[in-house]
Amino acid sequence: MNLRSTTPEDGESLLGFLRRLAAMNAYAHLGDFLSLVEVRYGRPMQEDLPILAGKLGVDVGVLERTAPHSSPDFATLDWRFQRSEVDPFCPACIQDGRVWKQSWRHSLVSACPEHGLVLQSLCPRCGVTPSSTKGGFRTCECGYQLQDFQRVEATAGEVHIARLIEAAGRKSLEENIGPWKADVPGDISRFLFFLATSDHSTRSDKPGKMPLPRTLEATRDFMVPVHDLLADWPRAFDRNVEKRLNSGPQKFNSAPARLGKWYQRLMSFRGAAFDPFEERVGKTVGRVFDGSYAGALTPDEGREWISAAKAAKLLRIRAERLVSAVSDGVVTGRLQHSGHGHRHTTIPMGEVDRLRDLRARFVSSKDAGEFLGVAKKQFSLLIECGFVQTASGDAKHPLVDGSVDLPALIALVDRIRDEIAPAPPNGRQVRFRDLNLRRTTDRKALFQLLRQIRDGQIHPVAASKDDQLADFAFCGEEVDRFIKGVSGPAPLTARDVADLTGWKHECVTHWCKEGLLKSSHGRRCA
Ligand SMILES: [Zn+2]
Ligand SMILES: [Zn+2]
C-alpha cells in the first residue's frame, strides 16, 4: 500500500495525526482510513507503536513522543486521563488550519487553551459525535465543516484548566494561574482531580473510586470547584481550608487530625510545585484554628515587628513565655526599656512565622497517635521501639510543645503505603493496629517486626490512600512466621529431653548440674 505520510507536529494528538493522515490520503472519514490501514485506535495499538509506525510509514521515535502512555512527562499524554469516547475540537483552530491538540483529548479539559472557546463534540446537522472512529480532519461524517460548528466562549476557569494541562511538564505559562507560572508539574492531572473530588470524599469515609467525566458537559460540572479555587487564588483555597477546619471533628487538637484524610492526600503530592498549597494550609491554620485569632494576615506583616503580646496570641502561648525566650536569646526580638522601668518586647513577623511553623511541625503524642489511628498503648510501643522518633534537636526548642515530627511521620506512612506487596490469595490479614502485645507477648520480636515495617522490609498487602496506618493490612502468615523466627523454638525441660532421648530424667538433671548439658533454671508457669 502506498500511503502518503508525514510526521506529527509538536502538541498534536495521535488521533488528530491519524485524521490528518486520512485527509492527506483523500479520506474524508477517519473510520474508512483506519480500516484501510487496519488500525483500531485504542490502548493495544498504543502499546505496540512499532507496528503502528510500520503501518503508517512513520518513524517510531516520533510516534512515541505523541502517543499517550502510563508515565509521561507531559500531562496531556497521561493515559489515565485520555478521553475514551469523544474527540472534541476547537472550531477556530480548525479554521486557522491548526492540528488537533493533545490537550483536547484530556478528560479534565473542556476549552481550547489558545482561543478560549468551548470544545465542540456534537454535529448540529447530523447529531454525530466525533470519536476515534467518527468524523474527519476538517469535516464531520455528514460533510459539515468543523469550522462552522458553534463558537461559545469558555469560562475563565475552563481556560485556566486547559492552559495548565497543556503547559504541564512542557512550558511556562504566560501569566500566573493559581500558584503556578513556570514549572507547572507534569503530574498536575492527579492534583486537579484531587481538588475536584475532595469535597466528595469529605461526605463519606469510603467514596470509592471517582470515575473521570466522560462527556464535555460532565467535565465542566466536574471541574467547577477547581475553576473557583484557581480563579480566586489563594483566597478561595483558604476559605476551603477554613471550612474544613470548622467542619472537621472538633475533638482533635491538631489541625492535621481535624483536616483528616484530605490533609493526608494533599501532603502526598510532593515537590516544590505543590508547596504553595501546603503553605496556605499552614497560614490558614495559624489564622483561624480554634478561633483564638480572628484577624487576617496580610503579606505586609512579614516585614513588621509586632508586640510580644500579639505574637504570643498568634502562637497561642503565654506572653511571659515568649518574652523570656527572647531574653534567653532563643527567639529573635528586641527588648526596650521605657523611662518608667517598663519593658517592651517586639518580635519580627518572620520570626513569628518560623516559630509557628516549628510549633505546627511538632505535635503531641496524643495527636500523633490519632493521626496514625492507633491506641495509646500501641503508640507508646511505637516510640519505645523507635518506629516513631521523638525529641529531635528542633523539638527541644523551648517554645515547642509537641515532640513528634508530624511531616516526618506523614512521610513515613506514605513510604510504607507506597510499597504494597501482592497479597497471597485467600490469605489471612492482620491490621497494623493489632500488631501489639496482645498478639505476641514477645516484646523483642514485636519490636523487630515494627522496625522491619518502618524500614520497608515487611510490606503491607493492603493500604488505600485514605487509610490510616492503623488500617494497613499485613499478611498474617508473614507476621507470624517473622515473630516465630525471632523468638526461636521454646527451650526444652529436662523432662522433654528425657522423653525425646530415652535417657532417665535423673541423668538429664545430673548432667545439667555437672555442666555437661547447657541449661538454665526457671519456673514453669502453671
Ligand atoms: Zn482553538
Ligand atoms: Zn455531521
Coordinates of C-alpha atoms and ligand atoms in Angstrom, one line a residue:
M1 CA 0.0 0.0 0.0
N2 CA 1.4 3.3 -1.0
L3 CA 0.5 5.8 1.8
R4 CA 1.3 9.4 1.8
S5 CA 2.9 10.1 5.1
T6 CA 4.2 12.9 7.3
T7 CA 5.3 13.4 11.0
P8 CA 3.2 14.6 13.9
E9 CA 3.6 18.3 14.9
D10 CA 4.5 19.5 18.4
G11 CA 1.5 19.1 20.6
E12 CA -0.6 17.3 18.0
S13 CA -2.7 14.4 19.3
L14 CA -2.1 10.9 17.9
L15 CA -5.7 10.6 17.0
G16 CA -5.6 14.1 15.3
F17 CA -2.5 12.9 13.4
L18 CA -4.4 9.9 12.1
R19 CA -7.2 12.3 11.0
R20 CA -4.6 14.4 9.2
L21 CA -3.0 11.3 7.5
A22 CA -6.5 10.3 6.4
A23 CA -7.1 13.7 4.8
M24 CA -3.7 13.6 3.1
N25 CA -4.7 10.3 1.6
A26 CA -8.0 11.7 0.4
Y27 CA -10.1 10.0 3.1
A28 CA -12.9 12.3 4.4
H29 CA -13.8 9.7 7.1
L30 CA -11.3 8.7 9.7
G31 CA -13.1 5.3 10.1
D32 CA -12.5 4.4 6.5
F33 CA -8.9 5.3 6.6
L34 CA -8.3 3.3 9.8
S35 CA -10.0 0.2 8.2
L36 CA -7.7 0.7 5.2
V37 CA -4.5 0.7 7.3
E38 CA -6.0 -1.9 9.6
V39 CA -5.6 0.2 12.7
R40 CA -8.0 0.1 15.6
Y41 CA -7.5 3.2 17.8
G42 CA -7.1 2.1 21.4
R43 CA -4.8 1.0 24.1
P44 CA -3.5 -2.2 22.4
M45 CA -2.5 -0.1 19.4
Q46 CA -0.6 2.4 21.6
E47 CA 1.2 -0.4 23.4
D48 CA 2.6 -1.6 20.1
L49 CA 3.8 1.5 18.5
P50 CA 6.4 -0.2 16.2
I51 CA 3.6 -2.0 14.4
L52 CA 1.6 1.3 14.1
A53 CA 4.7 3.1 12.8
G54 CA 5.2 0.4 10.2
K55 CA 1.6 0.6 9.0
L56 CA 1.8 4.4 8.8
G57 CA 5.3 4.6 7.4
V58 CA 6.3 6.9 10.3
D59 CA 9.4 6.8 12.5
V60 CA 8.5 5.1 15.8
G61 CA 10.5 7.5 17.9
V62 CA 8.4 10.4 16.6
L63 CA 5.2 8.4 17.4
E64 CA 6.4 7.7 20.9
R65 CA 6.6 11.5 21.6
T66 CA 2.9 11.9 20.6
A67 CA 1.3 8.8 21.9
P68 CA -0.3 8.7 25.4
H69 CA 1.4 6.4 27.9
S70 CA 1.4 5.5 31.6
S71 CA 4.2 7.7 32.9
P72 CA 4.5 10.6 30.5
D73 CA 6.5 13.8 31.1
F74 CA 3.5 15.9 29.8
A75 CA 0.1 15.9 31.5
T76 CA -1.6 15.9 28.1
L77 CA -0.2 12.4 27.3
D78 CA -1.3 10.7 30.5
W79 CA -3.1 7.5 29.7
R80 CA -5.3 7.6 32.7
F81 CA -6.8 10.9 31.7
Q82 CA -7.4 10.2 28.0
R83 CA -10.9 10.6 26.7
S84 CA -12.3 7.3 25.6
E85 CA -15.4 8.3 23.8
V86 CA -15.5 11.8 22.5
D87 CA -12.8 13.5 20.3
P88 CA -13.7 17.2 20.7
F89 CA -12.2 20.1 18.9
C90 CA -12.0 23.9 18.7
P91 CA -13.7 25.4 15.5
A92 CA -11.3 28.4 15.5
C93 CA -8.2 26.1 15.5
I94 CA -9.7 24.2 12.5
Q95 CA -10.4 27.4 10.7
D96 CA -6.8 28.6 11.3
G97 CA -5.5 25.4 9.8
R98 CA -4.1 24.1 13.2
V99 CA -3.5 20.4 14.1
W100 CA -5.7 18.7 16.6
K101 CA -4.3 19.5 20.0
Q102 CA -3.3 16.8 22.6
S103 CA -4.9 18.8 25.4
W104 CA -8.4 18.4 23.7
R105 CA -8.1 14.7 24.5
H106 CA -7.6 15.2 28.2
S107 CA -10.8 14.4 30.1
L108 CA -10.4 17.4 32.5
V109 CA -10.2 19.9 29.6
S110 CA -13.3 21.5 28.1
A111 CA -11.9 24.5 26.3
C112 CA -9.3 25.4 23.7
P113 CA -6.2 26.8 25.6
E114 CA -5.4 29.1 22.6
H115 CA -8.8 30.5 21.6
G116 CA -10.7 30.2 24.9
L117 CA -13.6 28.6 23.1
V118 CA -15.7 25.7 24.4
L119 CA -14.6 22.4 22.7
Q120 CA -17.3 21.1 20.4
S121 CA -18.5 17.5 20.3
L122 CA -21.9 17.3 18.6
C123 CA -22.6 18.0 14.9
P124 CA -25.5 20.4 14.6
R125 CA -26.5 18.9 11.3
C126 CA -26.3 15.1 11.7
G127 CA -26.0 14.7 15.5
V128 CA -22.8 12.6 15.3
T129 CA -20.1 12.9 17.9
P130 CA -16.5 12.9 16.6
S131 CA -14.7 10.0 18.1
S132 CA -11.9 7.5 17.4
T133 CA -14.0 6.2 14.5
K134 CA -16.1 9.1 13.5
G135 CA -15.5 12.4 11.7
G136 CA -12.7 13.6 9.5
F137 CA -9.9 16.1 9.7
R138 CA -11.8 19.2 8.6
T139 CA -15.3 17.8 8.1
C140 CA -18.0 15.8 10.0
E141 CA -19.3 12.4 8.9
C142 CA -22.0 14.3 7.1
G143 CA -19.6 16.6 5.3
Y144 CA -20.5 19.6 7.5
Q145 CA -17.4 21.9 8.0
L146 CA -16.0 21.6 11.5
Q147 CA -15.0 25.2 11.4
D148 CA -18.7 26.1 11.2
F149 CA -19.6 24.4 14.5
Q150 CA -20.9 26.7 17.2
R151 CA -18.4 29.1 18.8
V152 CA -19.1 29.5 22.5
E153 CA -16.8 31.4 24.8
A154 CA -15.5 29.3 27.6
T155 CA -15.4 30.5 31.2
A156 CA -12.1 31.8 32.7
G157 CA -11.9 28.6 34.8
E158 CA -12.2 26.3 31.8
V159 CA -9.4 28.2 30.0
H160 CA -7.2 28.1 33.1
I161 CA -7.5 24.3 33.3
A162 CA -6.8 23.9 29.6
R163 CA -3.7 26.1 29.8
L164 CA -2.4 24.4 32.9
I165 CA -2.8 21.0 31.4
E166 CA -1.3 22.0 28.1
A167 CA 1.7 23.6 29.8
A168 CA 2.3 20.9 32.4
G169 CA 5.7 19.4 32.2
R170 CA 6.3 21.2 28.9
K171 CA 6.5 25.0 29.1
S172 CA 5.9 28.1 31.3
L173 CA 2.6 29.9 31.4
E174 CA 2.3 33.5 30.2
E175 CA 0.7 34.6 33.4
N176 CA 0.0 33.0 36.8
I177 CA -2.8 30.5 37.1
G178 CA -3.3 29.7 40.8
P179 CA 0.2 29.5 42.3
W180 CA 1.8 28.3 39.1
K181 CA 3.6 30.1 36.3
A182 CA 6.9 28.4 35.4
D183 CA 7.2 24.7 36.2
V184 CA 3.6 23.5 36.1
P185 CA 4.2 20.0 37.3
G186 CA 3.8 17.1 34.9
D187 CA 1.5 15.2 37.2
I188 CA -0.9 18.1 37.7
S189 CA -3.8 16.0 36.4
R190 CA -3.9 13.9 39.5
F191 CA -3.7 17.0 41.7
L192 CA -6.6 18.8 39.8
F193 CA -8.6 15.5 40.1
F194 CA -7.9 15.6 43.8
L195 CA -9.1 19.2 44.1
A196 CA -12.2 18.4 42.1
T197 CA -13.2 15.4 44.1
S198 CA -12.0 16.4 47.6
D199 CA -15.4 17.7 48.5
H200 CA -17.0 14.4 47.6
S201 CA -14.6 12.4 49.9
T202 CA -15.5 14.5 52.9
R203 CA -19.1 13.3 52.7
S204 CA -18.3 9.7 53.3
D205 CA -15.2 7.9 54.5
K206 CA -15.1 5.5 51.6
P207 CA -16.0 7.4 48.5
G208 CA -14.9 4.6 46.2
K209 CA -13.1 5.4 43.1
M210 CA -14.5 8.5 41.4
P211 CA -14.8 8.0 37.7
L212 CA -13.5 10.5 35.2
P213 CA -16.1 12.7 33.4
R214 CA -17.0 11.1 30.0
T215 CA -18.7 14.0 28.2
L216 CA -17.8 17.7 27.9
E217 CA -20.8 18.7 29.9
A218 CA -19.7 16.3 32.7
T219 CA -16.1 17.7 32.5
R220 CA -17.4 21.2 33.0
D221 CA -19.6 20.3 36.0
F222 CA -16.8 18.1 37.5
M223 CA -14.2 20.9 37.4
V224 CA -16.3 23.8 38.7
P225 CA -14.9 23.5 42.2
V226 CA -11.4 23.8 40.8
H227 CA -12.3 26.7 38.5
D228 CA -13.4 28.6 41.6
L229 CA -10.3 27.7 43.6
L230 CA -7.9 28.9 40.9
A231 CA -9.9 32.0 39.9
D232 CA -9.6 33.5 43.4
W233 CA -6.2 32.0 44.5
P234 CA -5.3 31.9 47.3
R235 CA -8.4 33.3 49.0
A236 CA -10.8 30.6 47.7
F237 CA -8.5 27.9 48.8
D238 CA -8.0 29.5 52.2
R239 CA -11.8 29.6 52.6
N240 CA -12.0 26.0 51.7
V241 CA -9.4 25.1 54.3
E242 CA -11.2 27.2 56.9
K243 CA -14.4 25.4 56.2
R244 CA -12.7 22.1 56.6
L245 CA -11.2 23.1 59.9
N246 CA -14.5 24.2 61.2
S247 CA -16.4 21.2 60.0
G248 CA -13.8 18.6 60.9
P249 CA -14.1 16.6 64.1
Q250 CA -13.7 19.2 66.8
K251 CA -12.4 16.8 69.4
F252 CA -9.0 16.8 67.7
N253 CA -6.5 19.3 68.9
S254 CA -4.2 19.3 66.0
A255 CA -5.1 20.8 62.6
P256 CA -3.8 17.8 60.6
A257 CA -6.0 15.5 62.6
R258 CA -9.0 17.8 62.1
L259 CA -8.4 18.1 58.4
G260 CA -8.1 14.3 58.3
K261 CA -7.7 12.3 55.1
W262 CA -8.0 15.4 52.9
Y263 CA -4.8 16.6 54.5
Q264 CA -3.0 13.3 54.1
R265 CA -4.0 13.3 50.4
L266 CA -2.8 16.9 50.0
M267 CA 0.5 16.1 51.7
S268 CA 1.0 13.1 49.4
F269 CA 1.7 15.4 46.5
R270 CA 5.4 16.1 46.7
G271 CA 7.6 18.6 45.0
A272 CA 8.0 22.4 45.1
A273 CA 5.1 22.9 42.7
F274 CA 2.6 21.8 45.4
D275 CA 4.3 23.6 48.3
P276 CA 2.1 26.8 48.0
F277 CA -0.9 24.7 48.9
E278 CA 0.7 23.3 52.0
E279 CA 1.9 26.9 52.9
R280 CA -1.7 28.2 52.6
V281 CA -2.9 25.4 54.8
G282 CA -0.3 26.4 57.4
K283 CA -1.2 30.1 57.1
T284 CA -4.9 29.4 57.4
V285 CA -4.4 27.2 60.4
G286 CA -2.4 29.9 62.0
R287 CA -5.1 32.4 61.3
V288 CA -8.3 30.6 62.2
F289 CA -7.5 27.5 64.1
D290 CA -9.6 27.3 67.3
G291 CA -10.8 30.8 66.6
S292 CA -8.3 32.2 69.1
Y293 CA -7.0 34.6 66.5
A294 CA -9.6 36.0 64.1
G295 CA -7.7 38.7 62.3
A296 CA -6.3 38.3 58.8
L297 CA -2.7 38.0 58.0
T298 CA -1.6 40.4 55.3
P299 CA 1.6 39.9 53.3
D300 CA 2.9 43.1 54.7
E301 CA 3.1 41.7 58.2
G302 CA 6.1 39.7 57.0
R303 CA 8.3 42.8 57.4
E304 CA 6.8 44.2 60.5
W305 CA 7.8 44.0 64.2
I306 CA 4.9 43.2 66.4
S307 CA 4.5 43.2 70.2
A308 CA 5.2 40.1 72.2
A309 CA 1.6 40.1 73.4
K310 CA 0.3 40.0 69.8
A311 CA 2.9 37.4 68.8
A312 CA 2.1 35.3 71.7
K313 CA -1.6 35.4 70.7
L314 CA -0.6 34.3 67.2
L315 CA 1.4 31.4 68.6
R316 CA -1.2 30.6 71.2
I317 CA 1.3 30.7 74.1
R318 CA 1.6 32.9 77.2
A319 CA 3.3 36.2 76.6
E320 CA 5.6 35.7 79.5
R321 CA 6.9 32.6 78.0
L322 CA 7.7 34.4 74.7
V323 CA 9.3 37.3 76.5
S324 CA 11.6 35.1 78.5
A325 CA 12.6 33.2 75.3
V326 CA 13.6 36.5 73.8
S327 CA 15.7 37.4 76.8
D328 CA 17.3 34.0 76.8
G329 CA 18.3 34.6 73.2
V330 CA 16.4 31.6 71.7
V331 CA 13.9 33.9 69.9
T332 CA 14.9 36.9 67.8
G333 CA 13.4 40.0 69.3
R334 CA 14.0 43.5 70.7
L335 CA 13.9 44.4 74.4
Q336 CA 13.2 48.0 75.0
H337 CA 13.1 49.8 78.4
S338 CA 10.9 52.8 78.8
G339 CA 11.8 55.5 81.3
H340 CA 9.5 54.2 83.9
G341 CA 11.2 50.8 84.1
H342 CA 8.6 49.2 81.8
R343 CA 9.9 46.5 79.4
H344 CA 8.6 46.3 75.9
T345 CA 9.4 43.4 73.7
T346 CA 8.9 43.2 70.0
I347 CA 9.3 40.3 67.6
P348 CA 9.8 40.4 63.8
M349 CA 6.9 38.8 61.9
G350 CA 9.2 36.5 60.1
E351 CA 10.3 35.0 63.4
V352 CA 6.7 34.5 64.4
D353 CA 6.1 32.6 61.2
R354 CA 9.2 30.5 61.8
L355 CA 8.0 29.7 65.4
R356 CA 4.5 29.0 64.2
D357 CA 5.8 26.5 61.6
L358 CA 8.0 24.9 64.2
R359 CA 5.1 24.6 66.6
A360 CA 2.9 23.2 63.9
R361 CA 5.5 20.7 62.9
F362 CA 5.8 19.0 66.3
V363 CA 2.6 17.5 67.6
S364 CA 1.8 15.8 70.9
S365 CA 1.9 12.0 71.2
K366 CA -1.9 12.1 71.5
D367 CA -2.3 13.9 68.2
A368 CA 0.3 11.7 66.5
G369 CA -1.5 8.6 67.7
E370 CA -4.8 10.0 66.4
F371 CA -3.1 10.7 63.1
L372 CA -1.9 7.1 62.9
G373 CA -5.2 5.8 64.2
V374 CA -3.5 3.6 66.9
A375 CA -4.4 3.2 70.6
K376 CA -2.4 4.9 73.3
K377 CA -0.7 1.7 74.4
Q378 CA 0.4 0.8 70.9
F379 CA 1.7 4.3 70.3
S380 CA 4.0 4.0 73.4
L381 CA 5.3 0.8 71.9
L382 CA 6.0 2.6 68.6
I383 CA 8.0 5.2 70.4
E384 CA 9.8 2.6 72.6
C385 CA 10.9 0.6 69.6
G386 CA 12.0 3.6 67.6
F387 CA 9.2 3.3 65.0
V388 CA 8.2 6.9 65.8
Q389 CA 11.1 9.3 66.5
T390 CA 10.7 11.9 69.2
A391 CA 12.7 14.8 70.6
S392 CA 14.9 15.8 67.7
G393 CA 17.1 18.9 68.2
D394 CA 14.3 21.2 66.9
A395 CA 11.7 19.7 69.1
K396 CA 13.8 20.8 72.1
H397 CA 13.1 24.5 71.3
P398 CA 11.6 26.0 74.5
L399 CA 8.6 27.2 72.6
V400 CA 7.8 23.9 71.1
D401 CA 5.3 21.7 73.0
G402 CA 4.9 18.6 70.8
S403 CA 7.6 16.0 70.5
V404 CA 6.6 14.1 67.3
D405 CA 7.7 15.4 64.0
L406 CA 4.5 15.3 62.0
P407 CA 5.8 15.8 58.4
A408 CA 8.4 13.1 59.1
L409 CA 5.6 10.8 60.3
I410 CA 3.4 11.6 57.3
A411 CA 6.4 10.8 55.0
L412 CA 7.0 7.5 56.8
V413 CA 3.3 6.5 56.5
D414 CA 3.4 7.4 52.8
R415 CA 6.5 5.4 52.2
I416 CA 5.0 2.3 53.8
R417 CA 1.8 2.8 51.8
D418 CA 3.7 3.2 48.6
E419 CA 5.2 -0.3 48.8
I420 CA 2.2 -2.6 48.8
A421 CA 3.2 -6.2 48.3
P422 CA 0.9 -8.6 46.5
A423 CA -1.3 -10.5 48.9
P424 CA -1.4 -14.3 48.8
P425 CA -4.9 -15.4 47.6
N426 CA -7.3 -16.2 50.5
G427 CA -4.5 -15.2 52.9
R428 CA -5.3 -14.2 56.5
Q429 CA -4.7 -10.5 57.0
V430 CA -3.7 -8.6 60.2
R431 CA -4.2 -4.9 60.7
F432 CA -1.4 -2.7 61.9
R433 CA -3.5 -1.8 64.9
D434 CA -3.4 -5.4 66.0
L435 CA 0.4 -5.7 66.0
N436 CA 0.6 -5.3 69.8
L437 CA 1.4 -7.2 72.9
R438 CA -1.9 -9.0 72.7
R439 CA -0.8 -10.6 69.5
T440 CA 2.6 -11.7 70.9
T441 CA 4.0 -11.4 74.4
D442 CA 7.5 -11.5 72.9
R443 CA 8.4 -7.8 73.1
K444 CA 11.7 -8.3 71.3
A445 CA 10.1 -10.0 68.3
L446 CA 7.3 -7.4 68.2
F447 CA 9.8 -4.5 68.2
Q448 CA 11.8 -6.1 65.4
L449 CA 8.7 -6.6 63.4
L450 CA 7.7 -3.0 63.8
R451 CA 11.1 -1.8 62.8
Q452 CA 11.1 -4.1 59.7
I453 CA 7.8 -2.4 58.7
R454 CA 9.3 1.0 59.3
D455 CA 12.4 0.2 57.2
G456 CA 10.3 -1.2 54.3
Q457 CA 11.5 -4.8 54.9
I458 CA 7.9 -6.0 55.5
H459 CA 5.3 -4.5 53.2
P460 CA 1.5 -4.1 53.7
V461 CA -0.7 -6.1 51.4
A462 CA -3.5 -3.5 51.5
A463 CA -3.3 0.2 52.3
S464 CA -5.5 2.6 50.4
K465 CA -4.8 6.3 50.0
D466 CA -7.4 7.2 52.6
D467 CA -6.4 4.6 55.2
Q468 CA -4.7 5.5 58.4
L469 CA -1.6 3.4 59.3
A470 CA -3.7 1.5 61.8
D471 CA -5.8 0.2 59.0
F472 CA -3.0 -1.0 56.8
A473 CA -3.2 -4.8 56.4
F474 CA -0.3 -7.2 56.6
C475 CA 0.0 -10.8 55.6
G476 CA -0.9 -12.8 58.7
E477 CA 1.4 -15.7 57.8
E478 CA 4.3 -13.4 57.2
V479 CA 3.8 -11.7 60.5
D480 CA 3.5 -15.0 62.4
R481 CA 6.5 -16.5 60.6
F482 CA 8.6 -13.5 61.4
I483 CA 7.7 -13.5 65.1
K484 CA 8.3 -17.2 65.4
G485 CA 11.7 -16.8 63.7
V486 CA 12.8 -14.1 66.1
S487 CA 11.5 -16.0 69.2
G488 CA 13.2 -19.2 68.2
P489 CA 12.0 -22.6 69.4
A490 CA 10.9 -22.8 73.1
P491 CA 13.5 -24.3 75.4
L492 CA 13.0 -27.9 76.4
T493 CA 12.6 -29.0 80.0
A494 CA 14.7 -31.8 81.5
R495 CA 11.5 -34.0 81.2
D496 CA 11.2 -33.1 77.5
V497 CA 14.8 -34.1 76.9
A498 CA 14.3 -37.4 78.8
D499 CA 11.2 -38.2 76.7
L500 CA 12.9 -37.3 73.5
T501 CA 16.1 -39.2 74.1
G502 CA 15.0 -42.0 76.3
W503 CA 17.5 -41.1 78.9
K504 CA 16.5 -41.2 82.5
H505 CA 15.2 -37.9 83.9
E506 CA 17.6 -38.0 86.9
C507 CA 20.5 -38.5 84.5
V508 CA 19.5 -35.4 82.5
T509 CA 19.3 -33.2 85.6
H510 CA 22.5 -34.6 86.8
W511 CA 24.3 -33.8 83.6
C512 CA 22.9 -30.4 83.7
K513 CA 24.3 -29.9 87.2
E514 CA 27.7 -31.1 86.1
G515 CA 27.6 -28.7 83.2
L516 CA 27.6 -31.5 80.6
L517 CA 24.4 -30.2 79.2
K518 CA 23.8 -26.5 78.6
S519 CA 20.9 -25.4 80.7
S520 CA 19.2 -22.7 82.8
H521 CA 16.9 -22.7 85.8
G522 CA 13.4 -21.4 85.6
R523 CA 10.0 -22.0 87.0
R524 CA 7.4 -23.1 84.5
C525 CA 4.1 -21.2 84.6
A526 CA 1.2 -23.3 85.6
Ligands
ZN1 ZN -8.6 26.9 19.3
ZN2 ZN -22.4 16.0 10.9

